[in-house]
Amino acid sequence: MNSLKAFSGPLGVVLLLAGGGFTTFAPEQRLAGFVLMAVGGVLAITAVALNLEDLANILKGRAVRYGANAAFYSLVVLLIVGAVNFLAAQHHKRFDLTAEGAHTLSPQTVKILKSLQKDVELVAFFTETNEQRRKLEDLADEYKYQTDHLKVRMVDPIKSPSEARKYQISQDGTLVVLADTGEARTTNVSEEDLTNAIIKSSRKDKKQICFTTGHGEDATADAKQGGYSLVADALRKENYDLKDVLLLQTPAVPAECSAVVVAGPTTALLPPEVDSITKYLDAGGRVFALKRDPSKETGLAPLLEKYGLKQNSDVVVDRLSRAIVGDETVPIAADYDDHPVTKELRDSRVVSIFPVASSIEKTQPTEPGITSQIIARTGADAWGETGDRIEFDPKVDHPGPAGLVAVASGKTAGAEAKDPNAPADPNAAPPAPPGKEKRLVVIGDSDFASNTYLHLSANKDLFLNSVAWLTEESDLISIRSKEKSPQPITLTASRQNLLSLMTYVSPLLVVICGVVIWQRRKKL
Amino acid sequence: MRTTFAIARRELYAYFVSPLAYVVIGFFLAVTGLFFDLFVRSYSQYTLQAGMNPYMAEQLNLHDALIRPLYSNFHVILLFIVPLVSMRLLAEEKKQGTAELLLTAPVKTSELVLGKFLGALSFLIVIMLLTVQYPLFLWISGSAPPLGSFLSAFGGACLLAGAFLSVGLFMSSLTENQIVAAVTCFVLLLVLWVIGFAGQMAGGKVETLFKAISLTENTEEFSKGVVDTKNVVFFLSFIAFNLFLTQRAVESRRWR
């Protein structure tokens, strides 16, 4: 009886805790947990009943009164601490102290995340040993900080094969983004790929970008130095469909083209082609015209004239470039206008670089209701050189600052005349619904977006922002994430020695110090 | 406040006249040095290999490959040395009978507790400052030292050391046996260390709660190079709560 009196209490508590642990951490053993808790409970009650007299004596003591007091205060303080932490977790701020902003998301990602209206789920299939797992967790922390609409779930495909089968996962490290509009997946853990997967999953329709062919334009399938394959990949990642269009074979620009890109033709487009592009634009189309070289005409001059722009046959010479990129004929645009395409480039002070470009001038549009604007230009030191000698001649050369990127926009006719109560006429010609926005982007160079130069400074953002503005994908107009630059360390022999010195000598020095001080104190 | 600093100064001095301090510092430097040496050598090898593989070159990041794992190990080492540093703080006074003297001296209990805490914390910070040689080495090696991320990791380590120490101090106030104080402190710290993993197995609300009070989870952001206000609040309130408990425990000697 005495041993029951002494041990039932502690044993009961241990059993209660063990039972609680089982039910919490091993749900499949829940029944065993409940049995343990029940036995523990009975033991604890028995202990109280058996020790009732002793307990009563203790409770009357001074220590208990003070102890209860202390326990109560501790509990109150604990509750306050809990509340403070709860509030701090709800309203927290993060500061990225890494030099390269490794944990700062790009403006585009932030924009996309902030624009999420509905929940998007990210299911990440990673085995425990996958090296990319931590990278994803870090990335997910930053994404979740920006939005409450992203739910992240880590799934180990080995531990949950049924889930892996449900999503047909065949590769460790697959990310599946699920939105109510669709799903997208990637196997590459990077901000660019994850953000693009979110863009893809949350957009129902794909917009089609049509590239004209037949005049030696930069080809989207060309993976060589001067090709356009990288920019084509970037467009596809942002959920566009690309299509090549041979205008000579089609009576008009296909209706499904959200935008037409004339990417640096080597020979001028023929009048019928220019005609169909003009018709397409006039009917509320979107055109992106890039000139290849100063000597190569695009044939689009009449169209540009109509929209208040003129492309000169000169070479932009920029003295500043000599110091920066080593060549005067590679102008740098650092002066941007407050236009959707360039606003964020201006805000983040990034330049775009154009290897051999012609200047663009603003003229009076011949079409009514058109506004044209130069949105990126060189500094005042640059000019448009028309001769062979690089020397500014005020008589023939075009003075700086030289325009490099221009836009024009307007509405199709009849916007004001539209009467919402008028009965719809099924026989009316559909191509030009009134009030439809027409947009044009003109750049004096096509090489800046070629595989060789796309990753220079803000070139990629400038191209993708232009397309996004043309297709009215305002969420996509931003600055995209960049890969981190590598930070190599090479250990020379002397550095290896220094390293060994640090590793083995410094602790030894400390121990010697200790022995010396100890000896001296012993003598005292 | 003057009394507090006087106590803190006396505590710090007491460490440096005892051989324990030098053993602890030597052990700490040897282990962190060994890790740093290993990391730098493998990083340098990786650099050579990455020259031929652009995908590998992308992974070459000083902070992720060197500073962060270095500090992860650093935290584990703290787990072992803090109980050694904190065990004697209040237990010794009790054992030697100087506690009565202290309690009757014109010193407030809160001043006593805070002084002891600050003294021991400055000792730990002195130890940790010796590790500044590692980023300096990186700097000499020609790579720009990731100063911001180093500062963040270092600040995180200081806060973690403070949190560990506050637990140690509390344990030391409950017993007069230094070994008991060290062991209970170590066990408690270990529980707070792994509680996040336990939460992961439980899932749901338990996971959120356990992760919120896990010391590992709360230091992770600092090691990454990100300072989040919620982690700072967690550590400061954790320390404050433990110091409050310690103060209560010392007070209790007056009526026990």
Short mmCIF file of N, CA, C and O in Angstrom, two decimals, chain B residues 19-67:
data_model
loop_
_atom_site.label_atom_id
_atom_site.label_comp_id
_atom_site.label_asym_id
_atom_site.label_seq_id
_atom_site.Cartn_x
_atom_site.Cartn_y
_atom_site.Cartn_z
N PRO B 19 40.68 28.57 -15.43
CA PRO B 19 41.15 27.85 -16.62
C PRO B 19 40.00 27.42 -17.53
O PRO B 19 40.19 27.24 -18.72
N LEU B 20 38.80 27.31 -16.97
CA LEU B 20 37.66 26.85 -17.75
C LEU B 20 37.48 27.69 -19.03
O LEU B 20 37.24 27.18 -20.11
N ALA B 21 37.64 29.03 -18.86
CA ALA B 21 37.42 29.93 -19.98
C ALA B 21 38.32 29.56 -21.15
O ALA B 21 37.87 29.48 -22.29
N TYR B 22 39.58 29.29 -20.86
CA TYR B 22 40.52 29.03 -21.94
C TYR B 22 40.27 27.69 -22.59
O TYR B 22 40.45 27.52 -23.79
N VAL B 23 39.83 26.74 -21.77
CA VAL B 23 39.48 25.44 -22.33
C VAL B 23 38.29 25.60 -23.28
O VAL B 23 38.29 25.10 -24.41
N VAL B 24 37.28 26.34 -22.82
CA VAL B 24 36.07 26.54 -23.63
C VAL B 24 36.43 27.27 -24.93
O VAL B 24 36.03 26.85 -26.02
N ILE B 25 37.22 28.35 -24.82
CA ILE B 25 37.57 29.12 -26.02
C ILE B 25 38.39 28.27 -26.99
O ILE B 25 38.15 28.24 -28.20
N GLY B 26 39.38 27.54 -26.43
CA GLY B 26 40.23 26.70 -27.28
C GLY B 26 39.41 25.65 -28.01
O GLY B 26 39.55 25.46 -29.22
N PHE B 27 38.50 25.01 -27.28
CA PHE B 27 37.63 23.99 -27.86
C PHE B 27 36.77 24.59 -28.97
O PHE B 27 36.67 24.06 -30.08
N PHE B 28 36.21 25.75 -28.67
CA PHE B 28 35.32 26.44 -29.62
C PHE B 28 36.07 26.78 -30.90
O PHE B 28 35.62 26.48 -32.01
N LEU B 29 37.25 27.39 -30.75
CA LEU B 29 38.02 27.78 -31.93
C LEU B 29 38.48 26.58 -32.73
O LEU B 29 38.49 26.58 -33.95
N ALA B 30 38.87 25.51 -32.02
CA ALA B 30 39.35 24.32 -32.71
C ALA B 30 38.24 23.74 -33.58
O ALA B 30 38.46 23.43 -34.76
N VAL B 31 37.05 23.62 -32.99
CA VAL B 31 35.96 22.99 -33.75
C VAL B 31 35.51 23.89 -34.91
O VAL B 31 35.39 23.43 -36.05
N THR B 32 35.26 25.18 -34.63
CA THR B 32 34.80 26.05 -35.73
C THR B 32 35.89 26.15 -36.80
O THR B 32 35.59 26.17 -37.99
N GLY B 33 37.16 26.23 -36.37
CA GLY B 33 38.27 26.33 -37.32
C GLY B 33 38.32 25.11 -38.23
O GLY B 33 38.48 25.23 -39.44
N LEU B 34 38.15 23.96 -37.61
CA LEU B 34 38.18 22.72 -38.38
C LEU B 34 37.09 22.71 -39.45
O LEU B 34 37.32 22.38 -40.61
N PHE B 35 35.90 23.12 -39.04
CA PHE B 35 34.79 23.17 -40.00
C PHE B 35 35.08 24.17 -41.11
O PHE B 35 34.89 23.88 -42.29
N PHE B 36 35.57 25.35 -40.72
CA PHE B 36 35.84 26.38 -41.71
C PHE B 36 36.88 25.89 -42.72
O PHE B 36 36.72 26.03 -43.93
N ASP B 37 37.93 25.29 -42.18
CA ASP B 37 38.98 24.73 -43.03
C ASP B 37 38.40 23.76 -44.06
O ASP B 37 38.63 23.88 -45.26
N LEU B 38 37.59 22.84 -43.56
CA LEU B 38 36.97 21.84 -44.44
C LEU B 38 36.11 22.49 -45.51
O LEU B 38 36.19 22.16 -46.69
N PHE B 39 35.27 23.43 -45.07
CA PHE B 39 34.35 24.09 -46.01
C PHE B 39 35.11 24.84 -47.09
O PHE B 39 34.78 24.75 -48.27
N VAL B 40 36.13 25.59 -46.67
CA VAL B 40 36.85 26.41 -47.65
C VAL B 40 37.57 25.51 -48.65
O VAL B 40 37.56 25.76 -49.85
N ARG B 41 38.17 24.43 -48.14
CA ARG B 41 38.88 23.54 -49.07
C ARG B 41 37.92 22.90 -50.08
O ARG B 41 38.22 22.82 -51.26
N SER B 42 36.76 22.46 -49.61
CA SER B 42 35.85 21.81 -50.55
C SER B 42 35.27 22.86 -51.50
O SER B 42 35.02 22.59 -52.68
N TYR B 43 35.07 24.08 -51.00
CA TYR B 43 34.55 25.16 -51.85
C TYR B 43 35.54 25.49 -52.95
O TYR B 43 35.17 25.70 -54.10
N SER B 44 36.81 25.50 -52.57
CA SER B 44 37.85 25.81 -53.56
C SER B 44 37.90 24.72 -54.63
O SER B 44 38.08 24.99 -55.82
N GLN B 45 37.74 23.46 -54.19
CA GLN B 45 37.71 22.36 -55.17
C GLN B 45 36.50 22.50 -56.10
O GLN B 45 36.60 22.29 -57.31
N TYR B 46 35.40 22.84 -55.49
CA TYR B 46 34.16 23.03 -56.24
C TYR B 46 34.35 24.14 -57.28
O TYR B 46 33.86 24.05 -58.40
N THR B 47 35.04 25.21 -56.88
CA THR B 47 35.31 26.32 -57.80
C THR B 47 36.02 25.82 -59.04
O THR B 47 35.69 26.19 -60.17
N LEU B 48 37.02 24.94 -58.81
CA LEU B 48 37.78 24.42 -59.95
C LEU B 48 36.88 23.61 -60.88
O LEU B 48 36.94 23.75 -62.10
N GLN B 49 36.03 22.76 -60.28
CA GLN B 49 35.14 21.94 -61.09
C GLN B 49 34.12 22.81 -61.83
O GLN B 49 33.77 22.54 -62.97
N ALA B 50 33.66 23.87 -61.15
CA ALA B 50 32.61 24.71 -61.72
C ALA B 50 33.09 25.46 -62.94
O ALA B 50 32.29 25.91 -63.75
N GLY B 51 34.42 25.61 -63.07
CA GLY B 51 34.97 26.28 -64.24
C GLY B 51 34.50 25.62 -65.53
O GLY B 51 34.41 26.25 -66.57
N MET B 52 34.20 24.32 -65.43
CA MET B 52 33.81 23.59 -66.63
C MET B 52 32.30 23.39 -66.74
O MET B 52 31.81 22.84 -67.71
N ASN B 53 31.57 23.79 -65.72
CA ASN B 53 30.14 23.50 -65.71
C ASN B 53 29.36 24.74 -65.25
O ASN B 53 29.38 25.08 -64.09
N PRO B 54 28.71 25.40 -66.20
CA PRO B 54 28.02 26.65 -65.83
C PRO B 54 26.93 26.44 -64.79
O PRO B 54 26.65 27.32 -63.99
N TYR B 55 26.31 25.24 -64.79
CA TYR B 55 25.25 25.01 -63.80
C TYR B 55 25.84 25.02 -62.40
O TYR B 55 25.27 25.57 -61.46
N MET B 56 27.01 24.41 -62.26
CA MET B 56 27.67 24.39 -60.95
C MET B 56 28.10 25.79 -60.53
O MET B 56 28.06 26.14 -59.37
N ALA B 57 28.53 26.59 -61.52
CA ALA B 57 29.00 27.94 -61.21
C ALA B 57 27.90 28.76 -60.55
O ALA B 57 28.15 29.57 -59.67
N GLU B 58 26.65 28.50 -60.97
CA GLU B 58 25.52 29.22 -60.37
C GLU B 58 25.41 28.98 -58.87
O GLU B 58 24.93 29.81 -58.13
N GLN B 59 25.83 27.78 -58.46
CA GLN B 59 25.69 27.42 -57.05
C GLN B 59 26.82 28.00 -56.20
O GLN B 59 26.83 27.83 -54.99
N LEU B 60 27.81 28.61 -56.84
CA LEU B 60 28.95 29.12 -56.10
C LEU B 60 28.57 30.39 -55.36
O LEU B 60 28.68 31.48 -55.89
N ASN B 61 28.13 30.22 -54.14
CA ASN B 61 27.73 31.41 -53.39
C ASN B 61 28.40 31.34 -52.01
O ASN B 61 28.19 30.40 -51.27
N LEU B 62 29.21 32.35 -51.73
CA LEU B 62 29.99 32.34 -50.48
C LEU B 62 29.10 32.17 -49.26
O LEU B 62 29.41 31.40 -48.36
N HIS B 63 28.00 32.91 -49.25
CA HIS B 63 27.16 32.86 -48.06
C HIS B 63 26.53 31.48 -47.89
O HIS B 63 26.62 30.89 -46.82
N ASP B 64 25.91 30.97 -48.96
CA ASP B 64 25.21 29.69 -48.84
C ASP B 64 26.18 28.53 -48.58
O ASP B 64 25.84 27.58 -47.88
N ALA B 65 27.37 28.62 -49.18
CA ALA B 65 28.27 27.47 -49.09
C ALA B 65 29.21 27.55 -47.89
O ALA B 65 29.71 26.54 -47.44
N LEU B 66 29.48 28.76 -47.40
CA LEU B 66 30.45 28.88 -46.30
C LEU B 66 29.86 29.41 -45.01
O LEU B 66 29.87 28.76 -43.98
N ILE B 67 29.34 30.64 -45.07
CA ILE B 67 28.88 31.30 -43.86
C ILE B 67 27.73 30.52 -43.20
O ILE B 67 27.74 30.25 -42.00
#
